[in-house]
Coordinates of C-alpha atoms in Angstrom, one line a residue:
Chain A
X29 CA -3.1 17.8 11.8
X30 CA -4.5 14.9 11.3
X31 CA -4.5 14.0 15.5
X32 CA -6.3 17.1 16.4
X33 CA -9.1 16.3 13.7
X34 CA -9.8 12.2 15.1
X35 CA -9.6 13.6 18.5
X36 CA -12.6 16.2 17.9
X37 CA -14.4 13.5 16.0
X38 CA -14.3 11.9 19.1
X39 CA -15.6 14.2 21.3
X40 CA -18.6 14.8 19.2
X41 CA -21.7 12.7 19.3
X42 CA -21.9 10.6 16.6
X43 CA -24.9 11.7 14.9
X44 CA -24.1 14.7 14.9
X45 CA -21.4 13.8 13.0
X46 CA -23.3 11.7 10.8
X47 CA -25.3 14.6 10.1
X48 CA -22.6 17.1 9.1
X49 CA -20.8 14.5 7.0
X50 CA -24.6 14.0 4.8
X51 CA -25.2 17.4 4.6
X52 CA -21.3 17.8 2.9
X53 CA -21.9 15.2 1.0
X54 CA -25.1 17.1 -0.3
X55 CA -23.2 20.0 -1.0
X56 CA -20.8 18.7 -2.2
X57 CA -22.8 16.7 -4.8
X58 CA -24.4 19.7 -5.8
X59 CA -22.0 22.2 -6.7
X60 CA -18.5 20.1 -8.3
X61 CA -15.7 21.9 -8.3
X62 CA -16.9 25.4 -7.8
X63 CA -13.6 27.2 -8.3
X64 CA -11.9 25.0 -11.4
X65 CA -13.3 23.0 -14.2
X66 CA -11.0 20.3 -13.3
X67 CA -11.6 18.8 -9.8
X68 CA -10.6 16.2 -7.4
X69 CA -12.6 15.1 -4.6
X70 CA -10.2 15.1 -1.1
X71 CA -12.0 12.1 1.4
X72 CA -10.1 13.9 4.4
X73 CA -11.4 12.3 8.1
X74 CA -13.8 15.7 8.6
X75 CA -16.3 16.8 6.3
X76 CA -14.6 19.8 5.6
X77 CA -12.3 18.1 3.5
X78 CA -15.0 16.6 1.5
X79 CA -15.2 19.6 -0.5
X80 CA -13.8 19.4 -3.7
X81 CA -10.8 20.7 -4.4
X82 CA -8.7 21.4 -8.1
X83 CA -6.0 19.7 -8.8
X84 CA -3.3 22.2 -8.1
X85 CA -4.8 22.6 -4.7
X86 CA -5.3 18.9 -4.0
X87 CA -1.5 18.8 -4.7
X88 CA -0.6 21.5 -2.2
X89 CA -2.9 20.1 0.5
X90 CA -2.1 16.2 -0.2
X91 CA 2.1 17.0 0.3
X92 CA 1.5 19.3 2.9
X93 CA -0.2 17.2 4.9
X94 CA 2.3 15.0 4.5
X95 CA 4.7 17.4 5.1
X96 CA 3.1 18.3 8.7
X97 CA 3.1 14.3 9.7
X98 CA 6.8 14.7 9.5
X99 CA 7.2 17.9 11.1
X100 CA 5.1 17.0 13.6
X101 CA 6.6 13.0 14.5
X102 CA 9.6 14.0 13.7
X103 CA 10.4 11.7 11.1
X104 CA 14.2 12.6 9.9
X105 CA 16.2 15.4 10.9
X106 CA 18.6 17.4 9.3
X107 CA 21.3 16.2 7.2
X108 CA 19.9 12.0 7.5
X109 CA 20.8 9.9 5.1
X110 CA 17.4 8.1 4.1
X111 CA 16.5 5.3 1.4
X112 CA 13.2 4.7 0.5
X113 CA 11.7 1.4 0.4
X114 CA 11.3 1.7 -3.8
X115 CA 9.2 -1.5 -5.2
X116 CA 8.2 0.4 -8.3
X117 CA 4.7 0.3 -7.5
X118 CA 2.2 3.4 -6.7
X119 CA 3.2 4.3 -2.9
X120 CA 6.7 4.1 -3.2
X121 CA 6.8 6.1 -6.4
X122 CA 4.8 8.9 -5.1
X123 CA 6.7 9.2 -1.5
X124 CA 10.1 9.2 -3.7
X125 CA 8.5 12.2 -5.7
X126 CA 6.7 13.5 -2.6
X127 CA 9.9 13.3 -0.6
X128 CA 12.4 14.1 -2.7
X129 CA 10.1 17.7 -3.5
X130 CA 9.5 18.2 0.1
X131 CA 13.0 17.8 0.9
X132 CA 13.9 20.8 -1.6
X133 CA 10.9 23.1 -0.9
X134 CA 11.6 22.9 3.3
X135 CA 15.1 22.6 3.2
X136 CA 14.9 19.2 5.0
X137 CA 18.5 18.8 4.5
X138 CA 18.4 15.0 3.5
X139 CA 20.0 12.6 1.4
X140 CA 17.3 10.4 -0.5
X141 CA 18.3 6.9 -1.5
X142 CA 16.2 4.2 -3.6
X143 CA 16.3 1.0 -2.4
X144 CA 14.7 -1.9 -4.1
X145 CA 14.8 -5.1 -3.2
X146 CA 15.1 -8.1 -6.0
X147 CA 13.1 -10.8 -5.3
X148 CA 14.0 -12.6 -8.1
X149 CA 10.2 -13.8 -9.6
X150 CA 10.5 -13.6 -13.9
X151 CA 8.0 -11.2 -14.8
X152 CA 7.0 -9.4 -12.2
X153 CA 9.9 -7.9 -10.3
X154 CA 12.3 -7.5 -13.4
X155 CA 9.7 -5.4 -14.9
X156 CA 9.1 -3.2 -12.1
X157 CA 12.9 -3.0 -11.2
X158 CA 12.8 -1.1 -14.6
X159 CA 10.4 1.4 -13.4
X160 CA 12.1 2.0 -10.4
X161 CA 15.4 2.2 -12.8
X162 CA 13.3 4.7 -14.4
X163 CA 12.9 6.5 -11.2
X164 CA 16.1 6.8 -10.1
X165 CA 16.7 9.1 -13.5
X166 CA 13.5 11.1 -13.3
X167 CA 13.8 12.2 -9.5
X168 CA 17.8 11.7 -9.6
X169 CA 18.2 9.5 -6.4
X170 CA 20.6 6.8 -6.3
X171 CA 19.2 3.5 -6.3
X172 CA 20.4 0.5 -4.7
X173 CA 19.2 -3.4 -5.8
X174 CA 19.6 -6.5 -3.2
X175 CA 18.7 -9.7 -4.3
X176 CA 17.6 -12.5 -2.6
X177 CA 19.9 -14.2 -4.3
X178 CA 22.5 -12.5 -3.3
X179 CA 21.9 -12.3 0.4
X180 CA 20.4 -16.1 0.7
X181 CA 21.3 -17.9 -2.4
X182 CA 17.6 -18.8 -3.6
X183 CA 15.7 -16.6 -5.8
X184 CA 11.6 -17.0 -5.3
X185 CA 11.5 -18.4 -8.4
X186 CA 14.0 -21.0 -7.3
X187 CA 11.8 -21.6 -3.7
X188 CA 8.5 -21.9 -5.9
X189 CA 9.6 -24.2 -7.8
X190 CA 11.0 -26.5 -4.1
X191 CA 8.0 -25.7 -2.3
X192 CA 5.6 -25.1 -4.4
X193 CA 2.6 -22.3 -4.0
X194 CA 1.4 -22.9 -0.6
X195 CA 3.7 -20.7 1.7
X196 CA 5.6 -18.9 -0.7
X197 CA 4.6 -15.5 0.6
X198 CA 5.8 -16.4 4.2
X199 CA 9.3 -17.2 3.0
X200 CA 9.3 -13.7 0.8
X201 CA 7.5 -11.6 3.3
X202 CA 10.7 -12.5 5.9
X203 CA 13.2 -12.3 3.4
X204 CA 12.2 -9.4 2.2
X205 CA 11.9 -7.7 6.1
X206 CA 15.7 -8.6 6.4
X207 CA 16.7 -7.9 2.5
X208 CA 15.8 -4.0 3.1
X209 CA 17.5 -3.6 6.7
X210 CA 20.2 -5.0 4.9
X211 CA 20.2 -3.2 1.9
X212 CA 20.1 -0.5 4.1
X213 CA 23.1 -1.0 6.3
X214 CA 24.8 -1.1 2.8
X215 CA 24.0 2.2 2.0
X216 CA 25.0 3.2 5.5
X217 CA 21.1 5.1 5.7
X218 CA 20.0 6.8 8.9
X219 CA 16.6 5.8 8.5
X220 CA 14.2 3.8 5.4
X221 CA 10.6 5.6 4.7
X222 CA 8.5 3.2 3.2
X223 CA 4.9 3.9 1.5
X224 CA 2.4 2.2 3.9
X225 CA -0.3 4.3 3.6
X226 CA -3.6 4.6 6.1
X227 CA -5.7 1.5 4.1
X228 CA -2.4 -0.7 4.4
X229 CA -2.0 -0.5 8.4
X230 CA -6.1 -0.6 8.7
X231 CA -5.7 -4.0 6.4
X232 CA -2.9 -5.1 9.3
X233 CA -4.2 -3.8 12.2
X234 CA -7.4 -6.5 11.4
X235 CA -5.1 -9.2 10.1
X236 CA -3.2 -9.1 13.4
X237 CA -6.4 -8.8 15.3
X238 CA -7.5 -12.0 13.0
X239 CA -4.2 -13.7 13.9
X240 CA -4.4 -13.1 17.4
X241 CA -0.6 -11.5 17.0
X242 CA -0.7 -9.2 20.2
X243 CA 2.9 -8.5 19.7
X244 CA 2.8 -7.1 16.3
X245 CA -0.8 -5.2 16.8
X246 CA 0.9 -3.1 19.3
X247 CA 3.7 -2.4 16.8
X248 CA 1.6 -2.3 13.6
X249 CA 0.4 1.3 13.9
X250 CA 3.3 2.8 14.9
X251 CA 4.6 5.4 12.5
X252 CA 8.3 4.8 13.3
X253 CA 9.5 1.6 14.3
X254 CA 12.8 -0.3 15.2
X255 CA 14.0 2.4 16.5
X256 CA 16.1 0.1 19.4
X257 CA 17.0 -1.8 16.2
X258 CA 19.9 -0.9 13.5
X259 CA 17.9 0.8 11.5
X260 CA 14.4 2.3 12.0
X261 CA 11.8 2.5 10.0
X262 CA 8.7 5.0 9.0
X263 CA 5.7 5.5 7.3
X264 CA 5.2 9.3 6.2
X265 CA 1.9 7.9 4.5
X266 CA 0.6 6.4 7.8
X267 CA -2.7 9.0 7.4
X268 CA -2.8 9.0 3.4
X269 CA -5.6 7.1 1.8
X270 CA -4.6 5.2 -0.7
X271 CA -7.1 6.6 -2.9
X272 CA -5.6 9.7 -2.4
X273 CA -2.2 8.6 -3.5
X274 CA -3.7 6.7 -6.5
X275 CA -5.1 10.0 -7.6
X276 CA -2.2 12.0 -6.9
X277 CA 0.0 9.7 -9.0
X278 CA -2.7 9.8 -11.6
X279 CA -3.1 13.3 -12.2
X280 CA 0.6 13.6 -11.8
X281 CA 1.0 10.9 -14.4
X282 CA 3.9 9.5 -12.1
X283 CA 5.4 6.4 -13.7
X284 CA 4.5 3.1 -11.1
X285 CA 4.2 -0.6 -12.3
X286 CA 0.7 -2.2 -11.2
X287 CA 0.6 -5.8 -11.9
X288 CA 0.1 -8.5 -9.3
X289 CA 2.7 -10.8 -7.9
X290 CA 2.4 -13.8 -10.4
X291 CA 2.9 -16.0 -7.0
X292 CA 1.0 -13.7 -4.9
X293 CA -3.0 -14.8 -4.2
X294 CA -2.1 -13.8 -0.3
X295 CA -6.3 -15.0 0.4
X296 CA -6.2 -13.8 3.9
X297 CA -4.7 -10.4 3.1
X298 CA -7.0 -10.3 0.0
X299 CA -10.0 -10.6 1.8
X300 CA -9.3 -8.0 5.1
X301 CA -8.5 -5.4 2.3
X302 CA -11.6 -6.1 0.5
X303 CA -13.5 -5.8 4.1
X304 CA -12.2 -2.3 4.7
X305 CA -13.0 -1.0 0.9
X306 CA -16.2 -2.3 1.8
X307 CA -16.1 0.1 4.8
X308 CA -14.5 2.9 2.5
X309 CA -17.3 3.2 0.4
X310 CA -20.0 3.3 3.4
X311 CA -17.9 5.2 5.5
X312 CA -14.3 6.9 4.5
X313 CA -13.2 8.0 8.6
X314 CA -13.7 4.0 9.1
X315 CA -10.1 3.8 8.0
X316 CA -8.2 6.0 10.7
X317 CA -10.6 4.9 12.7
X318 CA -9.2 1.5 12.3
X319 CA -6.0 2.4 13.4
X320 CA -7.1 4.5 15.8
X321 CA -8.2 1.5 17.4
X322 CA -5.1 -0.3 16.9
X323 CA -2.9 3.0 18.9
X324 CA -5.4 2.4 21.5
X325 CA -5.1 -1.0 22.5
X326 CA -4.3 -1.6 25.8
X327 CA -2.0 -5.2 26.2
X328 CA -3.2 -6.6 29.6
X329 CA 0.2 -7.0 31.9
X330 CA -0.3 -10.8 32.0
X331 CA 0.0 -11.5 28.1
X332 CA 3.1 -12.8 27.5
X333 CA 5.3 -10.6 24.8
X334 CA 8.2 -12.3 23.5
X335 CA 11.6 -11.2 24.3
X336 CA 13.8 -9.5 21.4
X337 CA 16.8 -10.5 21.0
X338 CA 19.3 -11.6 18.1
X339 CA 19.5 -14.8 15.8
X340 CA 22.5 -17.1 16.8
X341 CA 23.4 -17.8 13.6
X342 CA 23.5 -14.4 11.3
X343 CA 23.3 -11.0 14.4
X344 CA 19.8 -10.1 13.1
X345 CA 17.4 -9.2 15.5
X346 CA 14.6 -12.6 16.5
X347 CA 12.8 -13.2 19.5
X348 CA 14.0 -17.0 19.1
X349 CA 17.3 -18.9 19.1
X350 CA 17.2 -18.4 15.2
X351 CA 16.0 -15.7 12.9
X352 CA 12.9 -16.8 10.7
X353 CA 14.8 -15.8 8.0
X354 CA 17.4 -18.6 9.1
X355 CA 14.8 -21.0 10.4
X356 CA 13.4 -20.8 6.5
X357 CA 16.5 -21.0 4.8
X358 CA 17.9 -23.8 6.7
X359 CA 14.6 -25.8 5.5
X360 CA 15.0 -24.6 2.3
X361 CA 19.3 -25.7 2.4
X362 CA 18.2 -28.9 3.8
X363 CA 15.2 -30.0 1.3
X364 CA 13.1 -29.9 4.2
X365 CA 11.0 -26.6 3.1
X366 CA 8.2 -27.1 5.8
X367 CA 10.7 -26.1 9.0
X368 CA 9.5 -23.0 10.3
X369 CA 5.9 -22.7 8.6
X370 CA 3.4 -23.2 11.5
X371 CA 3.8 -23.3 15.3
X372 CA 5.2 -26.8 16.1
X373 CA 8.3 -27.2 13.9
X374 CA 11.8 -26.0 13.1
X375 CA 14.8 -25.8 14.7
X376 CA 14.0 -23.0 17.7
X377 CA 11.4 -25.7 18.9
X378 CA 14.1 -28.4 18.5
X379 CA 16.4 -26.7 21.0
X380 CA 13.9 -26.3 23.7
X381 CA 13.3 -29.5 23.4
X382 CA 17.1 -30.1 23.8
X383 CA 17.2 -32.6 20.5
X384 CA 20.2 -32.5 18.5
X385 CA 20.7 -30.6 15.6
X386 CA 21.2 -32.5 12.2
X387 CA 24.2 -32.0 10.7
X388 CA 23.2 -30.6 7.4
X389 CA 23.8 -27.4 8.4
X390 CA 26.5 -27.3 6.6
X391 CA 25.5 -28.7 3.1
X392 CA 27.2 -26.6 0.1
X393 CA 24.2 -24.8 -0.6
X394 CA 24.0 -23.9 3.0
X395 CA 24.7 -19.9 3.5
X396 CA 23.3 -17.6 5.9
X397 CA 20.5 -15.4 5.6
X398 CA 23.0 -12.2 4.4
X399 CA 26.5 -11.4 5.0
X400 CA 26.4 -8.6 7.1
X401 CA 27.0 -7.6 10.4
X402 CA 25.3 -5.9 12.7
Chain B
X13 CA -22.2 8.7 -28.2
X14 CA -18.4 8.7 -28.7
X15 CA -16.5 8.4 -25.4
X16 CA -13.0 7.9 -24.3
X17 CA -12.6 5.1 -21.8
X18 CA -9.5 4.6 -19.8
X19 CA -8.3 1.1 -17.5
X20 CA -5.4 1.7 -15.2
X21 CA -3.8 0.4 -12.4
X22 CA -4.0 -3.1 -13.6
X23 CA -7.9 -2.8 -14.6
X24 CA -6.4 -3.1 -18.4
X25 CA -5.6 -6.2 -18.2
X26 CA -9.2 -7.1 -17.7
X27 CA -9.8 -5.5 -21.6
X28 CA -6.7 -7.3 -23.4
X29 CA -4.2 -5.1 -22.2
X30 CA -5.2 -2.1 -23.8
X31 CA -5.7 1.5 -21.7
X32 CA -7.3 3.4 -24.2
X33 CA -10.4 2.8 -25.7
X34 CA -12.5 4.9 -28.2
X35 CA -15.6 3.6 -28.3
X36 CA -19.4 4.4 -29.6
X37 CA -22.0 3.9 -27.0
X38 CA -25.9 3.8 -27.6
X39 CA -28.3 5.5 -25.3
X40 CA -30.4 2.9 -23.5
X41 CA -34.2 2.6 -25.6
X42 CA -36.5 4.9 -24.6
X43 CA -34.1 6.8 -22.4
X44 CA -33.1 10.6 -23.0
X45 CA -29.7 10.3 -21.9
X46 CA -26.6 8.1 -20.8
X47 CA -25.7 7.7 -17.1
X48 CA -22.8 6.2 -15.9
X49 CA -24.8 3.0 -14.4
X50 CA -25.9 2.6 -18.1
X51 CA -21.7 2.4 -19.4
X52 CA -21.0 -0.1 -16.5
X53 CA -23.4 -2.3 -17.8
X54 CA -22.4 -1.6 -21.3
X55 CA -18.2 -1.6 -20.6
X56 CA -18.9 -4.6 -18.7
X57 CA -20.7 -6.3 -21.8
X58 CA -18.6 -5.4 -24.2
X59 CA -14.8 -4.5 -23.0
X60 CA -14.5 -6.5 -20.3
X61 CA -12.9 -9.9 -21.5
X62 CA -11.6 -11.9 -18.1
X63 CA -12.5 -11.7 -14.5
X64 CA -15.4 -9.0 -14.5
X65 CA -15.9 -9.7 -10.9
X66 CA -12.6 -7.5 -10.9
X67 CA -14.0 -4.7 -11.8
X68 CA -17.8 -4.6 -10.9
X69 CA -19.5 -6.1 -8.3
X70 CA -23.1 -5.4 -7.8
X71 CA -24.0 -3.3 -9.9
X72 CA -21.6 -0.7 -9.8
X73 CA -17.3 -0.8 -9.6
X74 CA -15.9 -2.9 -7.3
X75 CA -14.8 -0.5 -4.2
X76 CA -11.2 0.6 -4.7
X77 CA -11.5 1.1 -8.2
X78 CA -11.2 4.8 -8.9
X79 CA -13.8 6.4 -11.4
X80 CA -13.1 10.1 -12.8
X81 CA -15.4 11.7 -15.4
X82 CA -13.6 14.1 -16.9
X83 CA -11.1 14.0 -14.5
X84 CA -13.8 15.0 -11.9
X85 CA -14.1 12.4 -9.4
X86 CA -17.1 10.5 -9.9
X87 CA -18.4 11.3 -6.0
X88 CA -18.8 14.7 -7.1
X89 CA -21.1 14.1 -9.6
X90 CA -23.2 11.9 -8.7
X91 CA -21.6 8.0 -9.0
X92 CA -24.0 6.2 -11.1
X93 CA -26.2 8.8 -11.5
X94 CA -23.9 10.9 -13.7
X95 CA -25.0 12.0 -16.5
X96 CA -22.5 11.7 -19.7
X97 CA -22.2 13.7 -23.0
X98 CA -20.7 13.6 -26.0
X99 CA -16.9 13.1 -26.1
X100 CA -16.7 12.7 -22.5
X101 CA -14.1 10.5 -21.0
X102 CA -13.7 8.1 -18.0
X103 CA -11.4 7.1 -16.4
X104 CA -11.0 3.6 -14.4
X105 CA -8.1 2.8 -12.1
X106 CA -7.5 0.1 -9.4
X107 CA -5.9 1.0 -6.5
X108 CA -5.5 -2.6 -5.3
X109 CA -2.8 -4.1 -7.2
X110 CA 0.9 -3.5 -5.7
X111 CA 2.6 -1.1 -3.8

C-alpha cells in the first residue's frame, strides 16, 4: 500500500503537494472527528490519511495496513514457526498483540513465540522481563528468556562495573544481535519479527549515513534480513510511525514498560532521533522519505564491502577472523575491556598482522560467546 | 478550572512518578478562556519537578511527546490553540523512551 502511495508522491511536483497537504491540514483542523466524538488523528504519507479517523477505525486501518506489508513482502508463510523479538517495551508489545490478532483473523497459520532477551541490568530489564511475563499470559504465547549470562558469562551489570560507562552500549548492542539468533535457534523458529518501526530505521539510516557504514546502510532498510543467514529477520512495522503505535497501544491500554536503560545515554543515537522528530513535526512524509533514500542508494562498484563469513571461534556469522561478540568477550575474559572498541585494536587486527595470540584465551572465566551451533 | 492531567510513557517520572493528576487551573488575568499554550506554561510551573527540557522545549511539548485532549489528538484541534473547558482531560505521553 504504502509503495504505491511514496511512488505517486514522487511523481507529483512538490508544491503541489505542499499545497494539498495545507489545505488537509485546514480541513482537517476545522472539522475534528466528524463521524465520532472520540477521534484519532492517522499522519499516513498522503494527505488523505490526515483525516481524522475514530478509534475503532484507526484500529482497523493501523493492523490492516500492517497486515498488507506482510501480504504483500511476504513476510511468513503458512505454518512458520515465528518468535517475536519481546523487550517489554511499546513496539514489541503492540506487534505481539497485532500479530498474534492478525494471525487469527487471516488464518496466517503461525506459531507465535516471545522471545526476550536478559541483559541482566538491576532495574531496568527485571522489571520489564515482568511485563513481557505479563504478556506471555495476556496474548498466550510462549515466552522464552536468554541471558547474557547464560550465553557469555557476564551480565551488563557485571561489564559496567569492568569497564565502566563509556562503551557499554557497543558490548550490549552485539550481545544482544547474537543473544536473539540464539535464542531463536533454541526455539527452533522459522523466522524473529521484531518492532522496528518507520522513525527507528529513518534514526539508522542517518546514523549509518553519519558513520560512513556503507555496508550496513544498504542493509538497514531492508524489511527482511539474513535471509543467507540461520535465521532471518523482519520488521512488519518498517512503515508504522511510531506515533502511531504509541497511540494504538494507548487507546488499547496495552501493557509496555517505558523507562530508559539506567546505562543507556546512547548521545549519538539520542540526538539523530531528536533530528527526525524535529522533521516529524515540520513535515510527517520526511520519515519514509528517509528511508526512501536509504532503499535508493546506489553503492558505487569500487567501495569495498566486506566479505561474510563465520567467527573461528563460536560458527556465528563475522566478516573477520572473530565474531565481535568474541573479539569483546575475549577483552572482557582477559581484563583487557578496550579490544575491539575502535578500528585499530583486537585480535582480528592482530592476525593480519601475523602477531601471536596471548595465551589467555583460556583463563577460567574464558567461555565463548554461546554454546550453540550453527 | 478542574482538569485531569495524564504523564505516560516515562513523562511521569518528570512529576514524581505519579500518572494522574487532578488539578485546579486558573484562567490567565484578563483572558476569557484557557488554551492549551496557557497549561504548558502552567503544568510546566507547577508539576513538572526534574528535567523540564524533557517535556517542553520552546514553548510548546518537546516533539515526540504525544498530546490528546479528550482523547482527541491535539493536531485536530488546534495544538496550542485549543481551547479547554471544564473537566476536560489531557493526556501526555512520550514516545521516546524504549522499545
Amino acid at each position: 500500500m504504502l509503495r504505491v502511495f511514496r511512488n505517486e508522491g514522487r511523481k507529483g511536483n512538490d508544491r503541489v503537494r505542499k499545497l494539498k497537504w495545507k489545505k488537509a491540514r485546514r480541513r482537517s483542523r476545522r472539522r475534528p472527528g466528524p463521524a465520532c466524538a472520540v477521534s484519532a488523528i492517522r499522519k499516513g504519507p498522503l494527505s488523505k490519511d490526515l483525516k481524522p479517523y475514530s478509534r475503532e477505525c484507526f484500529y482497523e486501518v493501523f493492523e490492516e495496513e500492517i497486515h498488507q506489508v506482510i501480504v504483500e513482502n511476504q513476510l511468513f508463510k503458512p505454518r512458520e514457526r515465528v518468535a517475536i523479538g519481546a523487550s517489554g517495551g511499546k513496539d514489541s508489545t503492540v506487534l505481539a498483540y497485532v500479530l498474534s490478532e492478525l494471525n487469527r483473523r487471516h488464518n496466517y497459520g503461525l506459531d507465535l513465540f516471545l522471545l526476550s532477551v536478559d541483559e541482566g541490568i538491576t532495574g531496568y530489564r527485571d522489571d520489564s522481563l515482568e511485563t513481557v511475563k505479563r504478556n506471555e499470559i495476556q496474548y498466550g504465547l510462549p515466552l522464552k528468556i536468554v541471558s547474557y549470562k547464560d550465553l557469555y558469562g557476564w551480565t551488563m551489570d557485571e561489564i559496567v562495573k569492568m569497564i565502566g560507562l563509556k562503551n557499554n552500549c557497543t558490548f550490549c548492542g552485539v550481545f544482544r544481535r547474537q543473544a536473539l539468533d540464539r535464542g531463536a535457534a533454541l526455539l527452533k523458529v522459522d523466522k524473529v519479527a521484531t518492532g522496528h518501526n518507520a522513525d527507528d530505521i529513518a534514526e539508522t539510516v542517518l546514523l549509518n549515513i553519519l558513520r560512513g557504514d556503507i555496508a550496513r546502510l544498504s542493509r538497514c532498510t531492508s524489511i527482511v534480513t539474513g535471509e543467507d543467514g540461520p535465521i532471518p529477520r523482519c520488521k512488519p512495522f518498517k512503515y508504522t510511525y511510531e506515533k502511531e503505535i504509541v497511540m494504538y497501544a494507548y487507546f488499547k491500554r496495552l501493557d509496555y514498560f517505558s523507562t530508559e536503560c539506567i546505562y543507556s545515554p546512547n548521545a549519538y543515537r539520542g540526538f539523530a532521533r531528536e533530528f527526525i522528530k524535529d522533521l516529524e513535526r515540520i513535515r510527517p512524509r520526511a520519515i519514509l522519505d528517509i528511508i526512501q533514500s536509504g532503499e535508493d542508494f546506489r553503492i558505487s562498484t569500487f567501495t569495498k564491502m566486506p566479505e561474510q563469513g563465520t567467527c573461528e571461534r563460536c560458527g556465528y556469522i563475522s566478516s573477520q577472523k572473530w565474531c565481535k561478540a568474541c573479539v569483546l568477550l575475549e577483552g572482557l575474559n582477559r581484563g583487557l575491556p578496550k579490544l575491539g572498541i575502535g578500528r585499530s585494536r583486537g585480535p582480528n587486527n592482530d592476525h593480519k598482522k601475523g602477531t601471536k595470540e596471548t595465551n589467555g584465551a583460556k583463563s577460567i572465566e574464558s567461555k565463548q560467546c554461546g554454546t550453540l551451533d550453527f | 478550572m478542574q482538569l485531569t492531567l495524564e504523564f505516560g510513557g516515562g513523562l511521569e517520572l518528570l512529576c514524581d512518578s505519579v500518572k494522574v493528576h487532578n488539578v485546579s487551573v486558573d484562567m490567565p488575568k484578563g483572558a476569557e478562556k484557557l488554551i492549551m499554550k496557557d497549561l504548558l506554561g502552567w503544568v510546566r510551573t507547577n508539576l513538572i519537578k526534574e528535567r523540564p527540557e524533557m517535556f517542553m522545549k520552546g514553548d510548546t511539548v518537546r516533539p515526540g511527546v504525544l498530546v490528546l485532549v479528550n482523547d482527541c489528538d491535539w493536531e485536530l484541534s488546534g495544538q496550542l490553540d485549543t481551547t479547554l473547558e471544564e473537566k476536560d482531560v489531557v493526556v501526555f505521553i512520550s514516545t521516546l523512551h524504549g522499545g
